[in-house]
Amino acid sequence: MAEPSRRRRRRASGVSESNVRRRDATIEGWLSDEQDQQSFSQFWKERKLIKQKFIDLALYTSYNFSFPNLIIEQGVQHIMELRGRYYPDLVRIFYFNLKVCDGFFQTRVKGVDIVLDNDIWTNVAKVPILENSQLVPNDFAQFNKITVYQSFLRNPRQHNARLFLAGGLKMEERLL
């Protein structure tokens, strides 16, 4: 009587599972420093993100808008038409670790260092870099939040006639 043959299971990668360091989808897996974990939990974890936006230039071109041609001439249509999924927690970690060093953006996500230099902008994001473009400044010394806020406010001396419009009301309703 023949013995039953035993099949050996192969490992998918051939690498010992004990050697691979797995980073869980938690704060502890993304940030190794406890102080950074506390700071992230306090200031960044619940921060709202702006929902991803994209544009379909073909739609606007079919309605004879002129701005799609300007966007195409500038060479930024690729990044404006990007669609896909994004992961809010990883985006928060990306911005939490974001720093400017030597004029380039640097960050760290899930133990991977990411440097956004001109090659990344041109090859991956397909954003053209002009010859006379400047590096990212390390600080905004002349930036004043109050001045910027006040510049967005309406001029109080400017007369707004729309305040007195009554819309579709009848004459009797307007007099009340």
Short mmCIF file of N, CA and C in Angstrom, two decimals:
data_model
loop_
_atom_site.label_atom_id
_atom_site.label_comp_id
_atom_site.label_asym_id
_atom_site.label_seq_id
_atom_site.Cartn_x
_atom_site.Cartn_y
_atom_site.Cartn_z
N MET A 1 0.84 -1.17 0.00
CA MET A 1 0.00 0.00 0.00
C MET A 1 0.89 1.24 0.00
N ALA A 2 0.57 2.18 -0.88
CA ALA A 2 1.40 3.38 -1.03
C ALA A 2 1.04 4.41 0.02
N GLU A 3 2.07 5.11 0.47
CA GLU A 3 1.83 6.17 1.45
C GLU A 3 1.27 7.41 0.74
N PRO A 4 0.38 8.12 1.40
CA PRO A 4 -0.14 9.34 0.77
C PRO A 4 0.97 10.38 0.65
N SER A 5 1.00 11.02 -0.47
CA SER A 5 2.04 12.03 -0.67
C SER A 5 1.64 13.32 0.04
N ARG A 6 2.61 13.93 0.60
CA ARG A 6 2.37 15.20 1.29
C ARG A 6 2.88 16.33 0.42
N ARG A 7 2.07 17.30 0.26
CA ARG A 7 2.47 18.46 -0.53
C ARG A 7 3.08 19.50 0.38
N ARG A 8 4.14 20.05 -0.07
CA ARG A 8 4.78 21.12 0.69
C ARG A 8 4.21 22.45 0.20
N ARG A 9 3.88 23.29 1.14
CA ARG A 9 3.39 24.61 0.77
C ARG A 9 4.56 25.54 0.55
N ARG A 10 4.49 26.26 -0.53
CA ARG A 10 5.52 27.25 -0.81
C ARG A 10 5.13 28.58 -0.21
N ARG A 11 6.11 29.29 0.21
CA ARG A 11 5.87 30.65 0.67
C ARG A 11 5.81 31.56 -0.53
N ALA A 12 4.98 32.56 -0.43
CA ALA A 12 4.76 33.44 -1.57
C ALA A 12 6.02 34.20 -1.96
N SER A 13 6.74 34.71 -1.00
CA SER A 13 7.90 35.54 -1.33
C SER A 13 9.21 34.82 -1.13
N GLY A 14 9.22 33.73 -0.44
CA GLY A 14 10.46 33.03 -0.18
C GLY A 14 11.27 33.66 0.93
N VAL A 15 10.78 34.70 1.54
CA VAL A 15 11.48 35.41 2.61
C VAL A 15 10.88 34.99 3.93
N SER A 16 11.71 34.83 4.90
CA SER A 16 11.23 34.47 6.22
C SER A 16 10.32 35.57 6.75
N GLU A 17 9.20 35.17 7.28
CA GLU A 17 8.23 36.15 7.76
C GLU A 17 8.73 36.89 8.99
N SER A 18 9.65 36.32 9.73
CA SER A 18 10.15 36.97 10.93
C SER A 18 11.08 38.12 10.59
N ASN A 19 11.68 38.12 9.39
CA ASN A 19 12.60 39.19 9.01
C ASN A 19 11.88 40.44 8.51
N VAL A 20 10.66 40.29 8.06
CA VAL A 20 9.92 41.42 7.51
C VAL A 20 9.24 42.17 8.64
N ARG A 21 9.55 43.46 8.74
CA ARG A 21 8.95 44.30 9.77
C ARG A 21 7.68 44.92 9.20
N ARG A 22 6.58 44.60 9.79
CA ARG A 22 5.29 45.06 9.30
C ARG A 22 4.87 46.29 10.08
N ARG A 23 4.39 47.30 9.35
CA ARG A 23 3.89 48.51 10.00
C ARG A 23 2.38 48.48 9.96
N ASP A 24 1.78 48.43 11.13
CA ASP A 24 0.33 48.38 11.21
C ASP A 24 -0.29 49.70 10.77
N ALA A 25 -1.55 49.64 10.42
CA ALA A 25 -2.27 50.84 9.99
C ALA A 25 -2.77 51.61 11.20
N THR A 26 -1.86 51.96 12.07
CA THR A 26 -2.17 52.73 13.27
C THR A 26 -1.10 53.81 13.43
N ILE A 27 -1.33 54.69 14.37
CA ILE A 27 -0.36 55.75 14.64
C ILE A 27 0.99 55.15 15.03
N GLU A 28 0.97 54.07 15.82
CA GLU A 28 2.22 53.47 16.27
C GLU A 28 3.01 52.91 15.09
N GLY A 29 2.32 52.46 14.05
CA GLY A 29 3.01 51.94 12.88
C GLY A 29 3.54 53.03 11.97
N TRP A 30 2.95 54.21 12.03
CA TRP A 30 3.36 55.29 11.15
C TRP A 30 4.37 56.22 11.78
N LEU A 31 4.26 56.44 13.09
CA LEU A 31 5.18 57.33 13.80
C LEU A 31 5.85 56.54 14.90
N SER A 32 7.18 56.53 14.91
CA SER A 32 7.89 55.73 15.90
C SER A 32 8.14 56.49 17.20
N ASP A 33 8.21 57.79 17.17
CA ASP A 33 8.48 58.59 18.35
C ASP A 33 7.18 58.85 19.11
N GLU A 34 7.19 58.59 20.42
CA GLU A 34 5.98 58.78 21.23
C GLU A 34 5.54 60.24 21.29
N GLN A 35 6.50 61.14 21.32
CA GLN A 35 6.16 62.57 21.36
C GLN A 35 5.46 62.97 20.06
N ASP A 36 5.94 62.45 18.92
CA ASP A 36 5.27 62.72 17.64
C ASP A 36 3.87 62.12 17.62
N GLN A 37 3.71 60.95 18.20
CA GLN A 37 2.39 60.31 18.25
C GLN A 37 1.41 61.16 19.04
N GLN A 38 1.85 61.69 20.18
CA GLN A 38 0.98 62.53 20.99
C GLN A 38 0.65 63.83 20.27
N SER A 39 1.66 64.43 19.65
CA SER A 39 1.44 65.68 18.92
C SER A 39 0.48 65.46 17.75
N PHE A 40 0.65 64.35 17.04
CA PHE A 40 -0.24 64.04 15.92
C PHE A 40 -1.67 63.83 16.41
N SER A 41 -1.82 63.07 17.50
CA SER A 41 -3.16 62.80 18.03
C SER A 41 -3.84 64.07 18.51
N GLN A 42 -3.06 64.99 19.06
CA GLN A 42 -3.62 66.21 19.61
C GLN A 42 -3.99 67.23 18.52
N PHE A 43 -3.12 67.38 17.50
CA PHE A 43 -3.31 68.48 16.55
C PHE A 43 -3.74 68.05 15.15
N TRP A 44 -3.44 66.81 14.74
CA TRP A 44 -3.63 66.45 13.34
C TRP A 44 -4.65 65.36 13.09
N LYS A 45 -4.90 64.50 14.05
CA LYS A 45 -5.71 63.31 13.80
C LYS A 45 -7.13 63.65 13.34
N GLU A 46 -7.74 64.63 13.93
CA GLU A 46 -9.12 64.98 13.60
C GLU A 46 -9.21 66.17 12.64
N ARG A 47 -8.08 66.62 12.12
CA ARG A 47 -8.09 67.76 11.21
C ARG A 47 -8.80 67.38 9.92
N LYS A 48 -9.69 68.25 9.48
CA LYS A 48 -10.46 67.96 8.27
C LYS A 48 -9.59 68.19 7.04
N LEU A 49 -9.76 67.32 6.07
CA LEU A 49 -9.05 67.46 4.81
C LEU A 49 -10.00 68.00 3.75
N ILE A 50 -9.45 68.75 2.83
CA ILE A 50 -10.24 69.23 1.71
C ILE A 50 -10.45 68.05 0.77
N LYS A 51 -11.67 67.83 0.38
CA LYS A 51 -11.98 66.71 -0.49
C LYS A 51 -11.26 66.85 -1.83
N GLN A 52 -10.82 65.73 -2.35
CA GLN A 52 -10.09 65.70 -3.61
C GLN A 52 -10.94 66.28 -4.73
N LYS A 53 -10.34 67.16 -5.52
CA LYS A 53 -11.05 67.78 -6.62
C LYS A 53 -10.30 67.50 -7.91
N PHE A 54 -11.04 67.38 -8.99
CA PHE A 54 -10.44 67.21 -10.31
C PHE A 54 -11.32 67.92 -11.32
N ILE A 55 -10.81 68.04 -12.52
CA ILE A 55 -11.53 68.76 -13.56
C ILE A 55 -11.50 67.92 -14.83
N ASP A 56 -12.59 67.96 -15.58
CA ASP A 56 -12.66 67.28 -16.87
C ASP A 56 -12.59 68.36 -17.94
N LEU A 57 -11.40 68.58 -18.48
CA LEU A 57 -11.20 69.66 -19.45
C LEU A 57 -11.99 69.45 -20.73
N ALA A 58 -12.20 68.20 -21.13
CA ALA A 58 -12.94 67.93 -22.36
C ALA A 58 -14.38 68.45 -22.26
N LEU A 59 -14.96 68.35 -21.07
CA LEU A 59 -16.32 68.85 -20.88
C LEU A 59 -16.39 70.36 -21.10
N TYR A 60 -15.44 71.09 -20.51
CA TYR A 60 -15.43 72.54 -20.66
C TYR A 60 -15.09 72.96 -22.09
N THR A 61 -14.23 72.18 -22.75
CA THR A 61 -13.90 72.48 -24.14
C THR A 61 -15.12 72.31 -25.04
N SER A 62 -15.94 71.28 -24.75
CA SER A 62 -17.13 71.05 -25.56
C SER A 62 -18.16 72.17 -25.41
N TYR A 63 -18.12 72.90 -24.29
CA TYR A 63 -19.02 74.04 -24.09
C TYR A 63 -18.36 75.36 -24.47
N ASN A 64 -17.24 75.29 -25.19
CA ASN A 64 -16.53 76.46 -25.73
C ASN A 64 -15.99 77.41 -24.66
N PHE A 65 -15.57 76.89 -23.51
CA PHE A 65 -14.86 77.71 -22.54
C PHE A 65 -13.44 77.92 -23.04
N SER A 66 -12.84 79.04 -22.71
CA SER A 66 -11.49 79.32 -23.20
C SER A 66 -10.39 78.91 -22.23
N PHE A 67 -10.71 78.74 -20.94
CA PHE A 67 -9.65 78.46 -19.98
C PHE A 67 -9.00 77.08 -20.14
N PRO A 68 -9.67 76.03 -20.67
CA PRO A 68 -8.94 74.76 -20.83
C PRO A 68 -7.71 74.88 -21.73
N ASN A 69 -7.78 75.74 -22.75
CA ASN A 69 -6.62 75.93 -23.61
C ASN A 69 -5.46 76.56 -22.85
N LEU A 70 -5.76 77.47 -21.94
CA LEU A 70 -4.70 78.09 -21.13
C LEU A 70 -4.06 77.07 -20.19
N ILE A 71 -4.87 76.20 -19.62
CA ILE A 71 -4.34 75.16 -18.73
C ILE A 71 -3.45 74.20 -19.50
N ILE A 72 -3.86 73.84 -20.72
CA ILE A 72 -3.06 72.94 -21.54
C ILE A 72 -1.76 73.61 -21.96
N GLU A 73 -1.80 74.90 -22.29
CA GLU A 73 -0.58 75.63 -22.66
C GLU A 73 0.40 75.69 -21.50
N GLN A 74 -0.10 75.79 -20.27
CA GLN A 74 0.79 75.82 -19.11
C GLN A 74 1.34 74.44 -18.79
N GLY A 75 0.71 73.40 -19.29
CA GLY A 75 1.20 72.04 -19.08
C GLY A 75 0.79 71.41 -17.77
N VAL A 76 -0.26 71.91 -17.13
CA VAL A 76 -0.67 71.37 -15.84
C VAL A 76 -1.97 70.57 -15.93
N GLN A 77 -2.40 70.22 -17.14
CA GLN A 77 -3.67 69.51 -17.28
C GLN A 77 -3.60 68.13 -16.65
N HIS A 78 -2.43 67.48 -16.66
CA HIS A 78 -2.33 66.13 -16.11
C HIS A 78 -2.68 66.11 -14.62
N ILE A 79 -2.09 67.02 -13.86
CA ILE A 79 -2.32 67.01 -12.41
C ILE A 79 -3.73 67.48 -12.07
N MET A 80 -4.35 68.27 -12.93
CA MET A 80 -5.71 68.73 -12.66
C MET A 80 -6.76 67.68 -13.00
N GLU A 81 -6.39 66.70 -13.83
CA GLU A 81 -7.33 65.66 -14.23
C GLU A 81 -7.12 64.35 -13.47
N LEU A 82 -6.19 64.35 -12.50
CA LEU A 82 -5.93 63.12 -11.75
C LEU A 82 -7.15 62.71 -10.94
N ARG A 83 -7.45 61.43 -11.01
CA ARG A 83 -8.54 60.87 -10.21
C ARG A 83 -8.01 59.65 -9.50
N GLY A 84 -8.70 59.24 -8.49
CA GLY A 84 -8.29 58.04 -7.78
C GLY A 84 -8.59 58.14 -6.30
N ARG A 85 -8.25 57.07 -5.61
CA ARG A 85 -8.50 57.02 -4.18
C ARG A 85 -7.36 57.68 -3.43
N TYR A 86 -7.68 58.20 -2.29
CA TYR A 86 -6.66 58.69 -1.39
C TYR A 86 -7.02 58.24 0.02
N TYR A 87 -6.03 58.22 0.88
CA TYR A 87 -6.20 57.71 2.23
C TYR A 87 -5.97 58.86 3.21
N PRO A 88 -7.04 59.36 3.83
CA PRO A 88 -6.94 60.57 4.66
C PRO A 88 -5.90 60.48 5.77
N ASP A 89 -5.79 59.33 6.43
CA ASP A 89 -4.81 59.22 7.52
C ASP A 89 -3.39 59.34 7.00
N LEU A 90 -3.11 58.75 5.85
CA LEU A 90 -1.76 58.86 5.28
C LEU A 90 -1.48 60.27 4.80
N VAL A 91 -2.51 60.97 4.31
CA VAL A 91 -2.33 62.36 3.91
C VAL A 91 -1.99 63.21 5.13
N ARG A 92 -2.65 62.96 6.25
CA ARG A 92 -2.36 63.70 7.48
C ARG A 92 -0.92 63.44 7.95
N ILE A 93 -0.49 62.18 7.89
CA ILE A 93 0.89 61.85 8.27
C ILE A 93 1.87 62.54 7.33
N PHE A 94 1.54 62.56 6.03
CA PHE A 94 2.39 63.23 5.04
C PHE A 94 2.61 64.69 5.43
N TYR A 95 1.52 65.40 5.72
CA TYR A 95 1.64 66.82 6.06
C TYR A 95 2.20 67.04 7.46
N PHE A 96 1.96 66.11 8.37
CA PHE A 96 2.50 66.24 9.73
C PHE A 96 4.03 66.23 9.69
N ASN A 97 4.61 65.38 8.85
CA ASN A 97 6.07 65.24 8.76
C ASN A 97 6.70 66.16 7.72
N LEU A 98 5.93 66.95 7.00
CA LEU A 98 6.44 67.74 5.89
C LEU A 98 7.36 68.86 6.38
N LYS A 99 8.53 68.93 5.76
CA LYS A 99 9.51 69.97 6.08
C LYS A 99 10.11 70.46 4.77
N VAL A 100 10.64 71.68 4.79
CA VAL A 100 11.35 72.22 3.64
C VAL A 100 12.83 72.24 3.99
N CYS A 101 13.63 71.55 3.19
CA CYS A 101 15.06 71.48 3.44
C CYS A 101 15.79 71.69 2.11
N ASP A 102 16.66 72.67 2.06
CA ASP A 102 17.42 73.01 0.84
C ASP A 102 16.50 73.32 -0.33
N GLY A 103 15.34 73.88 -0.06
CA GLY A 103 14.42 74.27 -1.12
C GLY A 103 13.55 73.16 -1.65
N PHE A 104 13.59 71.97 -1.04
CA PHE A 104 12.77 70.85 -1.48
C PHE A 104 11.90 70.37 -0.33
N PHE A 105 10.73 69.84 -0.67
CA PHE A 105 9.84 69.28 0.33
C PHE A 105 10.35 67.89 0.71
N GLN A 106 10.37 67.60 2.02
CA GLN A 106 10.75 66.29 2.52
C GLN A 106 9.74 65.85 3.56
N THR A 107 9.39 64.58 3.54
CA THR A 107 8.46 64.03 4.51
C THR A 107 8.77 62.56 4.72
N ARG A 108 8.08 61.95 5.65
CA ARG A 108 8.28 60.53 5.95
C ARG A 108 6.90 59.93 6.22
N VAL A 109 6.56 58.87 5.47
CA VAL A 109 5.29 58.19 5.63
C VAL A 109 5.56 56.70 5.73
N LYS A 110 5.07 56.08 6.81
CA LYS A 110 5.22 54.64 7.04
C LYS A 110 6.67 54.18 6.93
N GLY A 111 7.59 54.99 7.44
CA GLY A 111 9.00 54.63 7.45
C GLY A 111 9.72 54.88 6.14
N VAL A 112 9.06 55.48 5.17
CA VAL A 112 9.67 55.74 3.87
C VAL A 112 9.90 57.24 3.73
N ASP A 113 11.15 57.63 3.46
CA ASP A 113 11.46 59.03 3.23
C ASP A 113 11.02 59.42 1.82
N ILE A 114 10.34 60.55 1.72
CA ILE A 114 9.86 61.06 0.43
C ILE A 114 10.45 62.45 0.24
N VAL A 115 11.13 62.64 -0.88
CA VAL A 115 11.70 63.94 -1.23
C VAL A 115 11.04 64.39 -2.52
N LEU A 116 10.39 65.53 -2.47
CA LEU A 116 9.73 66.08 -3.66
C LEU A 116 10.65 67.13 -4.28
N ASP A 117 11.46 66.68 -5.23
CA ASP A 117 12.36 67.59 -5.93
C ASP A 117 11.83 67.85 -7.33
N ASN A 118 12.60 68.57 -8.13
CA ASN A 118 12.13 68.93 -9.48
C ASN A 118 11.91 67.71 -10.36
N ASP A 119 12.70 66.65 -10.19
CA ASP A 119 12.51 65.44 -10.99
C ASP A 119 11.15 64.81 -10.70
N ILE A 120 10.76 64.77 -9.44
CA ILE A 120 9.46 64.20 -9.07
C ILE A 120 8.33 65.04 -9.67
N TRP A 121 8.44 66.36 -9.54
CA TRP A 121 7.39 67.23 -10.06
C TRP A 121 7.23 67.07 -11.57
N THR A 122 8.35 66.94 -12.31
CA THR A 122 8.25 66.86 -13.77
C THR A 122 7.91 65.46 -14.25
N ASN A 123 8.46 64.41 -13.65
CA ASN A 123 8.26 63.05 -14.16
C ASN A 123 7.02 62.38 -13.61
N VAL A 124 6.73 62.56 -12.34
CA VAL A 124 5.59 61.87 -11.73
C VAL A 124 4.32 62.72 -11.82
N ALA A 125 4.40 63.95 -11.34
CA ALA A 125 3.22 64.82 -11.35
C ALA A 125 3.02 65.50 -12.70
N LYS A 126 4.04 65.46 -13.55
CA LYS A 126 4.00 66.07 -14.89
C LYS A 126 3.70 67.57 -14.81
N VAL A 127 4.30 68.23 -13.82
CA VAL A 127 4.20 69.67 -13.69
C VAL A 127 5.50 70.25 -14.24
N PRO A 128 5.42 71.11 -15.25
CA PRO A 128 6.65 71.65 -15.84
C PRO A 128 7.33 72.62 -14.87
N ILE A 129 8.64 72.54 -14.81
CA ILE A 129 9.44 73.46 -13.99
C ILE A 129 10.08 74.46 -14.94
N LEU A 130 9.78 75.71 -14.74
CA LEU A 130 10.32 76.75 -15.61
C LEU A 130 11.74 77.08 -15.20
N GLU A 131 12.51 77.62 -16.14
CA GLU A 131 13.92 77.92 -15.87
C GLU A 131 14.08 78.98 -14.79
N ASN A 132 13.21 79.96 -14.77
CA ASN A 132 13.36 81.05 -13.81
C ASN A 132 12.55 80.84 -12.54
N SER A 133 12.08 79.61 -12.29
CA SER A 133 11.31 79.36 -11.06
C SER A 133 12.24 79.37 -9.86
N GLN A 134 11.69 79.75 -8.72
CA GLN A 134 12.48 79.86 -7.50
C GLN A 134 12.26 78.64 -6.63
N LEU A 135 13.17 78.45 -5.70
CA LEU A 135 13.01 77.37 -4.73
C LEU A 135 11.95 77.75 -3.71
N VAL A 136 11.47 76.76 -2.98
CA VAL A 136 10.48 77.01 -1.94
C VAL A 136 11.15 77.77 -0.80
N PRO A 137 10.59 78.89 -0.37
CA PRO A 137 11.23 79.63 0.73
C PRO A 137 11.10 78.88 2.05
N ASN A 138 12.09 79.04 2.90
CA ASN A 138 12.07 78.37 4.20
C ASN A 138 11.10 79.02 5.17
N ASP A 139 10.84 80.28 4.99
CA ASP A 139 9.90 80.96 5.88
C ASP A 139 9.18 82.05 5.08
N PHE A 140 8.12 82.52 5.65
CA PHE A 140 7.37 83.61 5.05
C PHE A 140 7.45 84.79 6.02
N ALA A 141 8.59 85.44 6.05
CA ALA A 141 8.82 86.50 7.04
C ALA A 141 7.85 87.65 6.87
N GLN A 142 7.54 88.03 5.64
CA GLN A 142 6.65 89.17 5.42
C GLN A 142 5.18 88.78 5.47
N PHE A 143 4.87 87.53 5.74
CA PHE A 143 3.49 87.06 5.78
C PHE A 143 2.84 87.49 7.09
N ASN A 144 1.68 88.14 7.00
CA ASN A 144 0.97 88.60 8.18
C ASN A 144 -0.47 88.11 8.06
N LYS A 145 -0.89 87.24 8.99
CA LYS A 145 -2.22 86.64 8.93
C LYS A 145 -3.32 87.69 9.00
N ILE A 146 -3.15 88.70 9.83
CA ILE A 146 -4.19 89.71 10.01
C ILE A 146 -4.37 90.53 8.74
N THR A 147 -3.27 90.90 8.10
CA THR A 147 -3.36 91.66 6.85
C THR A 147 -4.05 90.84 5.77
N VAL A 148 -3.73 89.56 5.69
CA VAL A 148 -4.36 88.69 4.70
C VAL A 148 -5.85 88.56 4.99
N TYR A 149 -6.20 88.37 6.26
CA TYR A 149 -7.61 88.25 6.64
C TYR A 149 -8.37 89.52 6.29
N GLN A 150 -7.80 90.68 6.61
CA GLN A 150 -8.48 91.94 6.33
C GLN A 150 -8.62 92.19 4.84
N SER A 151 -7.69 91.67 4.04
CA SER A 151 -7.78 91.87 2.60
C SER A 151 -8.95 91.09 2.00
N PHE A 152 -9.42 90.06 2.69
CA PHE A 152 -10.56 89.29 2.20
C PHE A 152 -11.90 89.87 2.65
N LEU A 153 -11.89 90.81 3.57
CA LEU A 153 -13.13 91.40 4.06
C LEU A 153 -13.66 92.43 3.07
N ARG A 154 -14.97 92.64 3.13
CA ARG A 154 -15.61 93.64 2.27
C ARG A 154 -15.30 95.03 2.82
N ASN A 155 -15.11 95.97 1.91
CA ASN A 155 -14.86 97.35 2.29
C ASN A 155 -16.15 97.92 2.90
N PRO A 156 -16.14 98.38 4.17
CA PRO A 156 -17.38 98.86 4.79
C PRO A 156 -17.91 100.15 4.16
N ARG A 157 -17.06 100.92 3.47
CA ARG A 157 -17.51 102.16 2.83
C ARG A 157 -18.10 101.91 1.45
N GLN A 158 -17.97 100.68 0.95
CA GLN A 158 -18.51 100.37 -0.37
C GLN A 158 -20.00 100.08 -0.24
N HIS A 159 -20.81 100.76 -1.05
CA HIS A 159 -22.26 100.62 -1.00
C HIS A 159 -22.67 99.34 -1.72
N ASN A 160 -23.51 98.54 -1.06
CA ASN A 160 -24.00 97.30 -1.66
C ASN A 160 -25.50 97.46 -1.89
N ALA A 161 -25.88 97.68 -3.13
CA ALA A 161 -27.29 97.90 -3.46
C ALA A 161 -28.10 96.61 -3.41
N ARG A 162 -27.46 95.47 -3.43
CA ARG A 162 -28.17 94.19 -3.44
C ARG A 162 -28.85 93.92 -2.10
N LEU A 163 -28.46 94.64 -1.06
CA LEU A 163 -29.08 94.42 0.25
C LEU A 163 -30.56 94.77 0.24
N PHE A 164 -30.96 95.68 -0.64
CA PHE A 164 -32.33 96.16 -0.65
C PHE A 164 -33.19 95.50 -1.71
N LEU A 165 -32.67 94.56 -2.44
CA LEU A 165 -33.47 93.87 -3.45
C LEU A 165 -34.46 92.94 -2.76
N ALA A 166 -35.65 92.89 -3.27
CA ALA A 166 -36.71 92.09 -2.65
C ALA A 166 -36.99 90.82 -3.42
N GLY A 167 -36.32 90.58 -4.53
CA GLY A 167 -36.50 89.34 -5.28
C GLY A 167 -37.86 89.27 -5.93
N GLY A 168 -38.56 88.15 -5.74
CA GLY A 168 -39.84 87.91 -6.39
C GLY A 168 -41.04 88.31 -5.56
N LEU A 169 -40.86 89.18 -4.59
CA LEU A 169 -41.99 89.60 -3.76
C LEU A 169 -42.91 90.56 -4.51
N LYS A 170 -44.20 90.49 -4.18
CA LYS A 170 -45.17 91.41 -4.77
C LYS A 170 -45.07 92.75 -4.04
N MET A 171 -45.67 93.76 -4.61
CA MET A 171 -45.58 95.11 -4.06
C MET A 171 -46.09 95.17 -2.62
N GLU A 172 -47.20 94.50 -2.31
CA GLU A 172 -47.75 94.54 -0.96
C GLU A 172 -46.81 93.86 0.04
N GLU A 173 -46.18 92.77 -0.38
CA GLU A 173 -45.26 92.06 0.51
C GLU A 173 -44.00 92.87 0.76
N ARG A 174 -43.61 93.67 -0.22
CA ARG A 174 -42.42 94.51 -0.07
C ARG A 174 -42.66 95.62 0.95
N LEU A 175 -43.87 96.13 1.01
CA LEU A 175 -44.17 97.25 1.89
C LEU A 175 -44.27 96.82 3.35
N LEU A 176 -44.50 95.55 3.60
CA LEU A 176 -44.62 95.08 4.98
C LEU A 176 -43.28 95.08 5.58
#
